[in-house]
Short mmCIF file of N, CA and C in Angstrom, two decimals:
data_model
loop_
_atom_site.label_atom_id
_atom_site.label_comp_id
_atom_site.label_asym_id
_atom_site.label_seq_id
_atom_site.Cartn_x
_atom_site.Cartn_y
_atom_site.Cartn_z
N GLN A 9 116.57 131.99 79.96
CA GLN A 9 118.43 132.63 80.26
C GLN A 9 118.47 133.39 81.70
N HIS A 10 118.10 133.27 82.64
CA HIS A 10 118.12 134.08 83.77
C HIS A 10 118.22 133.20 85.18
N LEU A 11 118.70 133.88 86.29
CA LEU A 11 118.90 132.38 87.57
C LEU A 11 117.69 132.52 88.24
N PHE A 12 116.98 134.17 88.88
CA PHE A 12 116.19 134.03 89.63
C PHE A 12 115.20 135.05 89.48
N ALA A 13 114.13 135.10 90.04
CA ALA A 13 113.22 135.89 89.79
C ALA A 13 113.28 137.10 90.60
N LEU A 14 113.15 137.88 89.89
CA LEU A 14 113.76 139.38 90.88
C LEU A 14 113.87 139.88 92.56
N HIS A 15 111.95 139.35 92.00
CA HIS A 15 111.53 139.25 94.06
C HIS A 15 112.11 138.35 94.97
N SER A 16 112.21 137.30 94.20
CA SER A 16 113.36 136.33 95.32
C SER A 16 114.30 137.03 95.16
N VAL A 17 116.03 137.69 94.39
CA VAL A 17 116.55 138.54 94.73
C VAL A 17 116.54 139.19 95.72
N ALA A 18 115.63 140.09 95.47
CA ALA A 18 115.20 141.56 96.74
C ALA A 18 114.66 140.80 98.19
N LYS A 19 114.26 139.73 98.37
CA LYS A 19 113.50 138.96 99.61
C LYS A 19 115.62 138.64 100.17
N GLN A 20 116.38 138.17 99.54
CA GLN A 20 117.13 137.49 100.03
C GLN A 20 118.12 138.08 100.34
N ILE A 21 118.45 139.03 99.94
CA ILE A 21 119.46 140.05 99.96
C ILE A 21 118.63 141.01 101.13
N GLU A 22 117.35 141.13 101.47
CA GLU A 22 117.00 142.08 102.61
C GLU A 22 117.95 141.12 104.29
N ARG A 23 117.79 139.64 103.67
CA ARG A 23 117.66 139.29 104.60
C ARG A 23 119.40 138.55 105.20
N LEU A 24 119.32 139.03 104.11
CA LEU A 24 121.55 139.12 104.33
C LEU A 24 121.66 140.54 105.27
N PHE A 25 121.52 141.54 104.56
CA PHE A 25 121.72 142.50 105.06
C PHE A 25 120.94 142.48 106.36
N ASN A 26 120.26 141.79 107.13
CA ASN A 26 118.89 142.26 108.38
C ASN A 26 119.97 142.20 109.64
N HIS A 27 121.50 142.20 109.08
CA HIS A 27 122.10 141.93 110.76
C HIS A 27 122.33 143.50 111.26
N GLY A 28 122.45 143.64 112.40
CA GLY A 28 122.18 144.58 112.91
C GLY A 28 123.79 145.46 113.04
N LYS A 29 124.38 145.14 112.33
CA LYS A 29 126.26 145.49 112.33
C LYS A 29 126.21 146.08 110.59
N LEU A 30 125.24 145.87 110.07
CA LEU A 30 124.59 145.69 108.53
C LEU A 30 124.10 146.51 108.22
N GLN A 31 122.87 146.73 108.86
CA GLN A 31 121.46 147.47 108.32
C GLN A 31 121.88 148.54 107.77
N ASN A 32 122.49 149.76 108.77
CA ASN A 32 122.49 151.12 108.48
C ASN A 32 123.82 151.15 107.18
N LEU A 33 124.37 150.51 106.48
CA LEU A 33 125.42 150.82 105.72
C LEU A 33 124.52 150.84 104.12
N ASP A 34 125.19 152.44 103.65
CA ASP A 34 124.39 152.44 102.54
C ASP A 34 124.66 151.58 101.33
N ASP A 35 123.92 151.81 100.21
CA ASP A 35 123.23 150.87 99.67
C ASP A 35 124.54 150.69 98.38
N ASP A 36 125.10 151.14 98.48
CA ASP A 36 126.99 151.09 97.24
C ASP A 36 127.53 150.03 98.17
N LYS A 37 127.84 150.56 99.15
CA LYS A 37 128.36 149.57 100.03
C LYS A 37 127.84 148.02 100.04
N LYS A 38 126.71 147.70 100.84
CA LYS A 38 125.98 146.85 100.36
C LYS A 38 126.32 145.99 98.82
N LEU A 39 126.01 146.98 98.25
CA LEU A 39 125.74 146.09 96.82
C LEU A 39 127.64 145.81 96.46
N GLU A 40 128.85 146.57 97.11
CA GLU A 40 130.24 145.97 96.75
C GLU A 40 129.88 144.69 97.82
N ILE A 41 129.41 144.62 99.08
CA ILE A 41 129.63 143.50 99.52
C ILE A 41 129.08 142.66 99.22
N LEU A 42 127.40 142.69 98.47
CA LEU A 42 127.07 141.50 98.14
C LEU A 42 128.19 141.03 96.43
N ILE A 43 128.57 141.62 96.12
CA ILE A 43 129.59 141.12 94.93
C ILE A 43 130.62 140.50 95.33
N ARG A 44 131.22 141.25 96.50
CA ARG A 44 132.94 140.67 97.08
C ARG A 44 131.93 139.13 97.32
N TYR A 45 131.08 139.00 98.30
CA TYR A 45 130.68 137.16 98.66
C TYR A 45 130.79 136.57 97.80
N TRP A 46 129.73 137.09 96.31
CA TRP A 46 129.06 136.24 95.62
C TRP A 46 130.49 135.52 94.73
N THR A 47 131.28 136.81 94.80
CA THR A 47 132.42 136.66 93.65
C THR A 47 133.29 134.99 94.81
N ILE A 48 133.69 135.32 96.30
CA ILE A 48 134.22 134.25 97.24
C ILE A 48 133.40 132.95 96.93
N ILE A 49 132.31 133.25 96.45
CA ILE A 49 131.30 132.04 96.60
C ILE A 49 131.63 131.19 95.71
N GLU A 50 131.42 131.94 94.69
CA GLU A 50 132.54 131.33 93.11
C GLU A 50 133.59 130.47 93.52
N GLU A 51 134.57 131.44 93.72
CA GLU A 51 135.99 131.14 94.17
C GLU A 51 136.25 129.71 94.83
N GLU A 52 135.21 129.40 95.85
CA GLU A 52 135.81 128.22 96.63
C GLU A 52 134.89 126.90 96.34
N ASN A 53 133.59 127.48 95.09
CA ASN A 53 132.31 126.23 94.86
C ASN A 53 132.62 126.54 92.95
N GLU A 54 133.76 125.93 92.60
CA GLU A 54 134.57 126.21 91.19
C GLU A 54 133.43 124.81 90.97
N GLU A 55 132.94 124.06 90.95
CA GLU A 55 132.62 122.66 90.67
C GLU A 55 131.25 122.89 90.42
N ALA A 56 130.22 123.65 91.41
CA ALA A 56 129.03 123.24 91.34
C ALA A 56 129.08 125.16 90.88
N TRP A 57 129.62 125.75 90.02
CA TRP A 57 129.55 127.04 90.20
C TRP A 57 128.98 126.73 88.82
N SER A 58 130.22 125.80 88.11
CA SER A 58 130.38 125.65 86.36
C SER A 58 128.88 125.56 86.26
N ASP A 59 127.58 125.01 86.24
CA ASP A 59 126.47 125.31 85.65
C ASP A 59 125.91 126.69 85.39
N ILE A 60 126.78 127.48 85.65
CA ILE A 60 126.05 128.79 84.61
C ILE A 60 126.69 128.75 83.20
N LYS A 61 127.79 128.05 83.22
CA LYS A 61 128.02 127.99 81.53
C LYS A 61 126.71 127.49 80.81
N LYS A 62 126.01 126.25 81.16
CA LYS A 62 124.66 125.62 80.76
C LYS A 62 123.80 126.81 80.27
N LEU A 63 123.78 128.31 81.11
CA LEU A 63 122.72 128.89 80.71
C LEU A 63 123.09 129.76 79.41
N ASP A 64 124.38 129.62 78.79
CA ASP A 64 124.65 130.54 78.01
C ASP A 64 125.52 129.19 76.64
N ASP A 65 124.46 128.04 77.20
CA ASP A 65 124.96 126.79 75.31
C ASP A 65 124.01 126.99 75.21
N PRO A 66 124.05 126.71 73.73
CA PRO A 66 122.60 125.94 73.24
C PRO A 66 122.28 125.08 72.78
N ASP A 67 123.01 123.81 73.47
CA ASP A 67 122.83 122.68 73.44
C ASP A 67 122.31 122.39 74.99
N ALA A 68 122.46 122.99 75.36
CA ALA A 68 121.90 123.05 77.07
C ALA A 68 120.07 123.41 76.97
N LYS A 69 119.76 122.62 77.93
CA LYS A 69 118.15 123.18 78.40
C LYS A 69 117.87 123.86 79.44
N GLY A 70 119.65 124.68 79.46
CA GLY A 70 119.61 125.61 80.83
C GLY A 70 119.38 125.57 81.74
N ARG A 71 118.39 125.98 83.31
CA ARG A 71 118.87 125.86 84.29
C ARG A 71 118.72 124.10 84.70
N LYS A 72 117.55 123.75 83.52
CA LYS A 72 117.10 122.70 83.85
C LYS A 72 118.16 121.13 83.56
N ASP A 73 119.75 121.75 83.49
CA ASP A 73 120.55 120.71 82.40
C ASP A 73 121.28 121.27 83.98
N PHE A 74 121.29 121.80 84.94
CA PHE A 74 122.33 122.18 86.47
C PHE A 74 122.08 120.97 87.14
N GLN A 75 123.50 120.75 87.61
CA GLN A 75 123.44 119.11 88.25
C GLN A 75 124.30 119.47 89.74
N TYR A 76 123.86 121.45 90.11
CA TYR A 76 124.32 121.51 91.52
C TYR A 76 123.02 122.05 91.60
N LYS A 77 122.60 122.29 93.55
CA LYS A 77 121.85 123.26 93.95
C LYS A 77 121.90 124.94 93.92
N LEU A 78 123.28 124.77 93.52
CA LEU A 78 124.32 126.29 94.40
C LEU A 78 123.70 127.37 93.38
N LEU A 79 123.31 127.56 92.22
CA LEU A 79 123.24 128.18 91.59
C LEU A 79 121.35 128.47 91.48
N GLU A 80 120.18 127.56 92.64
CA GLU A 80 119.05 127.95 92.42
C GLU A 80 118.72 128.25 93.18
N LEU A 81 117.19 129.18 92.76
CA LEU A 81 116.85 129.82 94.73
C LEU A 81 117.17 129.03 95.82
N THR A 82 117.36 127.52 95.57
CA THR A 82 117.42 126.75 96.93
C THR A 82 118.70 127.48 97.53
N GLY A 83 120.08 127.34 96.69
CA GLY A 83 120.88 127.48 96.94
C GLY A 83 121.25 129.24 97.21
N TRP A 84 120.36 129.90 96.89
CA TRP A 84 120.43 131.51 96.89
C TRP A 84 119.99 131.38 98.16
N ILE A 85 119.09 131.45 98.85
CA ILE A 85 118.42 130.91 100.22
C ILE A 85 119.75 130.70 100.99
N ALA A 86 119.93 129.10 100.75
CA ALA A 86 120.73 128.79 101.94
C ALA A 86 122.70 129.86 101.97
N TRP A 87 122.45 130.55 100.78
CA TRP A 87 123.91 131.62 101.26
C TRP A 87 123.57 132.53 101.40
N SER A 88 122.31 133.13 101.01
CA SER A 88 121.64 134.26 102.06
C SER A 88 121.47 133.94 103.61
N LEU A 89 121.07 132.97 104.25
CA LEU A 89 120.68 132.82 105.49
C LEU A 89 122.10 132.36 106.06
N ILE A 90 123.45 132.14 105.56
CA ILE A 90 124.17 131.77 105.88
C ILE A 90 125.41 132.87 105.77
N GLY A 91 124.80 133.77 104.69
CA GLY A 91 125.37 135.21 104.34
C GLY A 91 125.62 136.23 106.00
N TYR A 92 124.39 136.04 106.57
CA TYR A 92 124.01 136.89 107.29
C TYR A 92 124.42 136.95 108.91
N GLU A 93 125.20 135.83 108.83
CA GLU A 93 125.93 134.92 110.19
C GLU A 93 127.28 135.23 109.34
N ILE A 94 127.83 135.08 108.50
CA ILE A 94 129.09 135.13 107.56
C ILE A 94 129.74 136.35 107.54
N LEU A 95 128.82 137.50 107.07
CA LEU A 95 129.09 138.93 106.98
C LEU A 95 129.31 139.21 108.50
N GLY A 96 128.20 139.54 109.45
CA GLY A 96 127.99 139.89 110.68
C GLY A 96 128.79 139.34 111.46
N ARG A 97 130.11 138.11 111.21
CA ARG A 97 130.85 137.65 112.01
C ARG A 97 132.13 138.52 111.43
N SER A 98 132.19 138.95 110.19
CA SER A 98 133.18 139.16 109.70
C SER A 98 133.24 140.85 109.47
N TYR A 99 132.06 141.97 109.94
CA TYR A 99 132.21 142.65 109.96
C TYR A 99 132.56 143.86 110.89
N VAL A 100 133.61 144.65 111.22
CA VAL A 100 133.85 145.57 112.35
C VAL A 100 133.85 146.79 111.98
N GLU A 101 132.67 147.49 112.80
CA GLU A 101 132.36 148.85 113.09
C GLU A 101 133.61 149.93 112.85
N GLY A 102 133.73 150.44 111.86
CA GLY A 102 134.97 151.30 111.39
C GLY A 102 135.72 151.12 111.03
N CYS A 103 136.01 150.03 110.54
CA CYS A 103 137.48 149.29 110.04
C CYS A 103 136.79 148.40 108.55
N GLY A 104 135.45 147.91 108.51
CA GLY A 104 134.45 147.31 107.50
C GLY A 104 134.73 145.80 108.04
N MET A 105 134.83 145.11 106.35
CA MET A 105 134.63 143.60 106.27
C MET A 105 136.14 143.07 105.87
N HIS A 106 136.64 141.86 107.16
CA HIS A 106 137.43 141.38 107.35
C HIS A 106 137.42 139.89 106.28
N TRP A 107 137.63 140.52 105.00
CA TRP A 107 137.55 139.54 103.63
C TRP A 107 137.93 138.12 103.97
N ASP A 108 139.43 137.91 104.64
CA ASP A 108 140.02 136.68 104.76
C ASP A 108 138.95 135.62 105.83
N ASN A 109 138.23 136.44 106.40
CA ASN A 109 137.64 135.69 107.91
C ASN A 109 136.15 135.43 106.76
N VAL A 110 135.32 136.22 106.31
CA VAL A 110 134.68 135.67 105.18
C VAL A 110 134.86 134.52 104.10
N ARG A 111 136.34 135.03 103.20
CA ARG A 111 136.43 133.86 102.50
C ARG A 111 136.34 131.88 103.10
N ASN A 112 137.20 132.14 104.35
CA ASN A 112 137.25 131.43 105.70
C ASN A 112 135.99 130.39 105.90
N LEU A 113 134.76 131.16 106.20
CA LEU A 113 134.04 130.69 106.78
C LEU A 113 133.10 130.01 105.21
N VAL A 114 133.07 131.17 104.43
CA VAL A 114 132.72 130.66 102.97
C VAL A 114 133.00 129.01 102.82
N LYS A 115 134.55 129.12 102.77
CA LYS A 115 135.11 127.49 102.12
C LYS A 115 134.53 126.64 103.33
N ALA A 116 134.48 126.65 104.76
CA ALA A 116 134.05 125.72 105.19
C ALA A 116 132.54 125.70 105.28
N ALA A 117 131.74 126.85 105.47
CA ALA A 117 129.81 126.26 104.96
C ALA A 117 130.15 125.83 103.70
N SER A 118 130.81 125.87 102.59
CA SER A 118 131.02 125.02 101.25
C SER A 118 130.73 123.23 101.36
N GLN A 119 131.27 122.87 102.46
CA GLN A 119 131.43 121.69 102.57
C GLN A 119 130.30 120.82 103.10
N ILE A 120 129.27 121.06 101.89
CA ILE A 120 128.54 119.97 101.83
C ILE A 120 127.76 119.82 100.49
N ASP A 121 126.70 118.48 100.32
CA ASP A 121 126.61 117.92 99.31
C ASP A 121 125.49 118.85 98.31
N TRP A 122 126.23 119.86 97.20
CA TRP A 122 125.22 120.45 96.34
C TRP A 122 124.86 120.08 95.29
N ARG A 123 125.52 118.68 94.93
CA ARG A 123 124.46 117.56 93.68
C ARG A 123 123.30 117.82 94.06
N LYS A 124 122.49 118.29 93.09
CA LYS A 124 121.07 117.69 92.69
C LYS A 124 120.56 116.56 92.99
N ASP A 125 121.38 115.61 93.37
CA ASP A 125 120.80 114.32 93.46
C ASP A 125 121.40 113.59 94.73
N GLY A 126 122.12 114.44 95.08
CA GLY A 126 122.70 114.10 96.32
C GLY A 126 121.74 114.28 97.49
N GLN A 127 122.00 114.53 98.61
CA GLN A 127 121.40 114.32 99.92
C GLN A 127 120.11 115.54 99.68
N TYR A 128 120.22 116.38 99.15
CA TYR A 128 119.38 117.62 99.30
C TYR A 128 118.36 117.46 98.24
N ALA A 129 118.26 116.24 97.46
CA ALA A 129 117.76 115.96 96.23
C ALA A 129 116.37 116.33 96.34
N HIS A 130 115.92 116.44 97.29
CA HIS A 130 114.10 117.03 98.22
C HIS A 130 114.43 118.29 99.08
N ALA A 131 115.17 118.66 98.96
CA ALA A 131 115.12 120.02 99.03
C ALA A 131 115.06 121.51 98.57
N THR A 132 114.30 121.79 98.32
CA THR A 132 114.12 123.14 97.09
C THR A 132 113.37 124.16 97.65
N GLY A 133 113.95 125.58 97.35
CA GLY A 133 113.41 127.07 97.86
C GLY A 133 113.24 126.82 99.18
N GLU A 134 112.00 127.91 99.71
CA GLU A 134 111.86 128.15 100.98
C GLU A 134 112.03 127.23 101.73
N VAL A 135 110.98 125.85 101.25
CA VAL A 135 111.51 125.24 103.16
C VAL A 135 113.32 124.36 102.66
N GLY A 136 114.10 123.97 101.55
CA GLY A 136 115.19 123.57 101.00
C GLY A 136 116.55 124.56 101.91
N GLY A 137 116.07 125.67 101.19
CA GLY A 137 117.37 126.25 101.53
C GLY A 137 117.88 126.61 102.98
N PRO A 138 116.57 126.58 103.83
CA PRO A 138 117.05 126.79 105.16
C PRO A 138 117.32 124.90 105.48
N ILE A 139 117.11 124.03 105.78
CA ILE A 139 117.65 123.02 105.80
C ILE A 139 119.15 122.60 105.04
N ILE A 140 119.44 123.56 103.93
CA ILE A 140 120.74 123.23 103.61
C ILE A 140 121.90 124.12 104.34
N PHE A 141 121.19 125.07 104.78
CA PHE A 141 121.64 126.47 105.27
C PHE A 141 122.27 125.54 107.27
N ARG A 142 121.30 125.04 107.60
CA ARG A 142 121.67 124.50 108.68
C ARG A 142 122.48 123.49 108.68
N ASP A 143 122.72 122.90 107.73
CA ASP A 143 124.13 122.05 107.77
C ASP A 143 125.50 123.38 107.59
N MET A 144 124.92 124.10 106.90
CA MET A 144 126.59 124.75 106.49
C MET A 144 126.63 125.59 107.78
N GLN A 145 125.85 125.59 108.43
CA GLN A 145 125.69 126.35 109.89
C GLN A 145 126.67 125.34 110.36
N ARG A 146 126.28 124.75 110.88
CA ARG A 146 127.20 123.07 111.40
C ARG A 146 128.82 122.73 111.08
N GLN A 147 128.85 123.22 109.53
CA GLN A 147 130.07 123.51 108.72
C GLN A 147 131.02 124.74 109.69
N LEU A 148 130.48 126.02 110.43
CA LEU A 148 131.52 126.95 110.63
C LEU A 148 132.09 126.60 111.49
N PRO A 149 133.78 127.21 111.87
CA PRO A 149 134.15 127.29 113.18
C PRO A 149 133.63 128.11 114.17
N PRO A 150 134.32 127.82 115.22
CA PRO A 150 133.27 128.54 116.41
C PRO A 150 134.06 130.33 116.28
N ASP A 151 133.40 130.96 116.86
CA ASP A 151 134.31 132.76 117.09
C ASP A 151 134.94 132.62 118.20
N VAL A 152 136.40 133.12 117.31
CA VAL A 152 137.47 132.60 117.97
C VAL A 152 137.13 133.75 119.63
N ALA A 153 136.50 134.94 118.80
CA ALA A 153 136.63 135.83 120.37
C ALA A 153 135.88 134.79 121.97
N ALA A 154 134.50 133.99 121.50
CA ALA A 154 134.20 133.32 121.83
C ALA A 154 135.03 132.03 122.76
N VAL A 155 135.32 131.63 122.07
CA VAL A 155 136.30 130.57 122.31
C VAL A 155 137.14 130.95 123.79
N GLN A 156 137.86 132.25 123.22
CA GLN A 156 138.95 132.86 124.19
C GLN A 156 138.53 133.38 125.41
N GLN A 157 136.99 133.32 125.68
CA GLN A 157 136.90 134.07 126.77
C GLN A 157 136.66 133.10 127.72
N PRO A 158 137.30 133.56 128.48
CA PRO A 158 137.39 132.24 129.83
C PRO A 158 136.19 131.97 130.99
N GLY A 159 135.59 130.72 130.86
CA GLY A 159 134.54 130.26 131.72
C GLY A 159 133.08 130.18 130.63
N ASN A 160 133.54 130.40 129.28
CA ASN A 160 132.61 129.63 127.92
C ASN A 160 132.24 128.76 127.71
N ALA A 161 133.34 127.55 128.21
CA ALA A 161 133.51 126.13 128.01
C ALA A 161 131.96 125.37 128.90
N GLU A 162 131.70 124.84 128.34
CA GLU A 162 130.27 123.90 128.98
C GLU A 162 131.02 122.77 129.94
#
């Protein structure tokens, strides 16, 4: 009746907050950011998130009945890897997190096939998470500041 092993959660949280802008935040602030980040992921992925109901359903087989990878270790890894970029791009020193930007980037990154029998059917765990992450990364819009700088176009 649980989603992840504790050591897997700890490893991914460490990856998520390894961005230079986020490393020195205190643990309470990191927890607040983590909870809000995953709340946004939930809100932007309602269908795939619905697998969570299967954990408490006595007629279901728990995680074995999941239809999507979002709430599996593979999804946790992918969202932690992309979260490094999303949160890093959205945090402004002295001002905090720009949550509208986080939501926009999560929404963009969510535009992949989360189905377990879909495009990433054989992409699992520490190997599959980075594969999905790279496709999520391709969905992100460019950083506005980089686009607005003259001479940055190739």
